[in-house]
Short mmCIF file of C-alpha atoms in Angstrom, two decimals:
data_model
loop_
_atom_site.label_atom_id
_atom_site.label_comp_id
_atom_site.label_asym_id
_atom_site.label_seq_id
_atom_site.Cartn_x
_atom_site.Cartn_y
_atom_site.Cartn_z
CA MET A 22 76.56 28.10 67.90
CA ALA A 23 78.54 28.80 70.93
CA PRO A 24 76.69 28.70 74.29
CA LEU A 25 79.95 29.41 76.32
CA TRP A 26 78.55 29.84 79.69
CA PRO A 27 75.67 27.65 80.01
CA LEU A 28 73.49 27.59 83.18
CA HIS A 29 71.15 24.55 82.48
CA GLY A 30 72.17 21.32 80.76
CA ALA A 31 68.78 20.58 79.45
CA ASN A 32 69.02 23.45 76.99
CA LEU A 33 72.13 22.01 75.33
CA GLY A 34 70.44 19.14 73.89
CA THR A 35 67.90 21.08 72.40
CA LEU A 36 70.17 23.47 71.18
CA LEU A 37 72.26 20.77 69.57
CA ARG A 38 69.28 19.41 67.62
CA THR A 39 68.63 22.91 66.05
CA CYS A 40 72.12 23.08 65.13
CA ASP A 41 71.80 19.89 63.43
CA ALA A 42 68.36 21.16 61.59
CA VAL A 43 70.35 24.12 60.06
CA GLY A 44 73.67 22.49 59.31
CA ALA A 45 75.64 24.36 62.29
CA CYS A 46 78.00 23.02 64.82
CA LEU A 47 77.72 23.46 68.75
CA ALA A 48 80.67 25.00 70.52
CA VAL A 49 80.31 24.12 74.26
CA PRO A 50 82.88 24.55 77.34
CA ARG A 51 84.48 21.60 79.12
CA PHE A 52 82.41 21.77 82.09
CA PRO A 53 82.07 18.43 83.82
CA TRP A 54 78.43 18.04 83.54
CA VAL A 55 78.19 19.13 79.65
CA PRO A 56 78.70 15.94 78.08
CA GLU A 57 76.02 14.03 80.11
CA ALA A 58 73.66 16.98 79.19
CA LEU A 59 74.52 16.60 75.40
CA ARG A 60 74.23 12.71 75.80
CA ARG A 61 70.75 13.23 77.59
CA GLY A 62 69.21 15.69 75.23
CA ASN A 63 70.47 14.20 71.92
CA THR A 64 67.90 12.50 70.04
CA LEU A 65 69.79 12.71 66.66
CA ARG A 66 70.31 9.46 64.79
CA ARG A 67 73.93 10.33 63.81
CA PRO A 68 76.78 11.93 65.35
CA ALA A 69 76.60 15.67 66.04
CA CYS A 70 78.96 18.30 65.30
CA VAL A 71 80.41 19.33 68.78
CA HIS A 72 83.56 21.41 69.53
CA TRP A 73 85.07 21.53 73.06
CA VAL A 74 86.18 24.78 74.15
CA HIS A 75 88.59 25.07 76.98
CA ASP A 76 89.15 28.91 77.25
CA PRO A 77 85.95 30.71 75.57
CA PRO A 78 87.76 34.21 75.33
CA GLY A 79 91.09 32.66 74.05
CA TRP A 80 89.08 30.53 71.52
CA LEU A 81 87.02 33.55 70.24
CA THR A 82 90.03 35.84 69.95
CA ARG A 83 91.49 33.10 67.72
CA GLU A 84 88.44 32.70 65.58
CA LYS A 85 88.22 36.51 65.05
CA ALA A 86 91.98 36.69 64.18
CA ALA A 87 91.26 33.94 61.46
CA GLY A 88 88.50 36.11 60.21
CA THR A 89 85.42 34.38 61.84
CA ALA A 90 82.31 36.85 62.32
CA ILE A 91 81.51 36.81 65.90
CA VAL A 92 77.74 37.60 66.84
CA GLY A 93 76.73 37.95 70.50
CA VAL A 94 73.02 37.52 71.40
CA GLU A 95 72.77 40.20 74.23
CA LEU A 96 70.85 43.15 75.37
CA ALA A 97 72.78 46.18 74.47
CA ASP A 98 72.51 49.70 73.47
CA GLU A 99 74.06 48.95 70.01
CA ALA A 100 72.33 45.68 69.32
CA VAL A 101 70.30 45.17 66.20
CA ARG A 102 66.90 43.46 66.24
CA LEU A 103 66.88 39.86 65.11
CA ALA A 104 64.75 40.84 62.10
CA ALA A 105 67.43 43.05 60.78
CA LEU A 106 70.16 40.19 61.31
CA PRO A 107 71.27 39.45 57.76
CA PRO A 108 72.19 35.79 56.90
CA ALA A 109 75.62 34.47 57.34
CA ARG A 110 77.71 35.09 54.39
CA GLY A 111 80.76 33.36 55.75
CA ARG A 112 82.26 31.40 58.86
CA THR A 113 80.06 32.90 61.78
CA ILE A 114 79.95 32.11 65.56
CA ALA A 115 76.84 33.23 67.65
CA VAL A 116 77.95 33.68 71.19
CA LEU A 117 75.34 33.06 73.83
CA GLY A 118 75.91 34.02 77.34
CA HIS A 119 74.85 32.92 80.75
CA GLU A 120 71.07 32.93 80.93
CA GLN A 121 71.11 35.22 84.05
CA GLN A 122 74.46 37.36 83.71
CA GLY A 123 74.76 37.46 79.90
CA ILE A 124 78.13 37.38 78.05
CA PRO A 125 80.84 38.20 80.29
CA PRO A 126 82.67 41.73 79.75
CA GLU A 127 85.97 40.16 78.64
CA ALA A 128 83.95 38.63 75.72
CA LEU A 129 81.93 41.36 74.96
CA ASP A 130 84.77 43.28 73.04
CA LEU A 131 85.24 40.32 70.76
CA LEU A 132 81.87 40.85 69.21
CA ASP A 133 81.26 42.17 65.70
CA THR A 134 77.70 42.36 66.10
CA VAL A 135 75.14 42.36 68.79
CA VAL A 136 71.60 41.17 68.17
CA GLU A 137 68.88 41.23 70.65
CA ILE A 138 65.45 39.35 70.44
CA PRO A 139 62.61 41.57 70.99
CA MET A 140 60.39 40.70 74.13
CA VAL A 141 57.05 42.43 75.20
CA GLY A 142 56.44 40.42 78.10
CA THR A 143 58.29 41.07 81.54
CA GLY A 144 60.91 38.39 81.42
CA ALA A 145 64.47 39.93 80.69
CA SER A 146 65.62 36.81 78.66
CA LEU A 147 64.83 33.66 76.92
CA ASN A 148 66.47 30.41 77.61
CA VAL A 149 69.54 29.50 75.75
CA ALA A 150 67.78 26.99 73.63
CA VAL A 151 65.04 29.10 72.50
CA ALA A 152 67.21 32.10 72.00
CA GLY A 153 69.92 30.16 70.20
CA SER A 154 67.46 28.62 67.71
CA LEU A 155 65.78 31.67 66.82
CA VAL A 156 69.15 33.17 65.93
CA LEU A 157 70.45 30.14 64.33
CA TYR A 158 67.52 30.01 61.61
CA LYS A 159 68.06 33.58 61.19
CA LEU A 160 71.65 33.17 60.42
CA ALA A 161 71.02 30.21 58.11
CA GLY A 162 68.67 32.61 56.20
CA LEU A 163 65.79 30.18 56.97
CA LEU A 164 63.52 32.93 58.59
#
């Protein structure tokens, strides 16, 4: 799970716990406040799998070239509904964007699949922890 443009630190610790629950790793940017956000939100009893990303678009480009499937969580015309997303069959990175601005344009072209989480209310998006958790469970084949 890769929330590469996070807005709120509290969501990262929650997402880290979900990653642990499904056997996934968390890839986060090297923002000055992120290590403390992960420490504060981490209630796990053992070390968690965290990867530090210095250049998100460059990292995604390298991962894609290595054969990793890149799934973006974003509202887009070509997006598949979460219910139709198949479980991951190989190395997969689920990318989450900024909670207000989404995935930046330079990263959108790197996505193999775009998934949207249907919403019937008036909000435009869920927070990173909730959206990421739903997608993680679906990709892990646990939903």
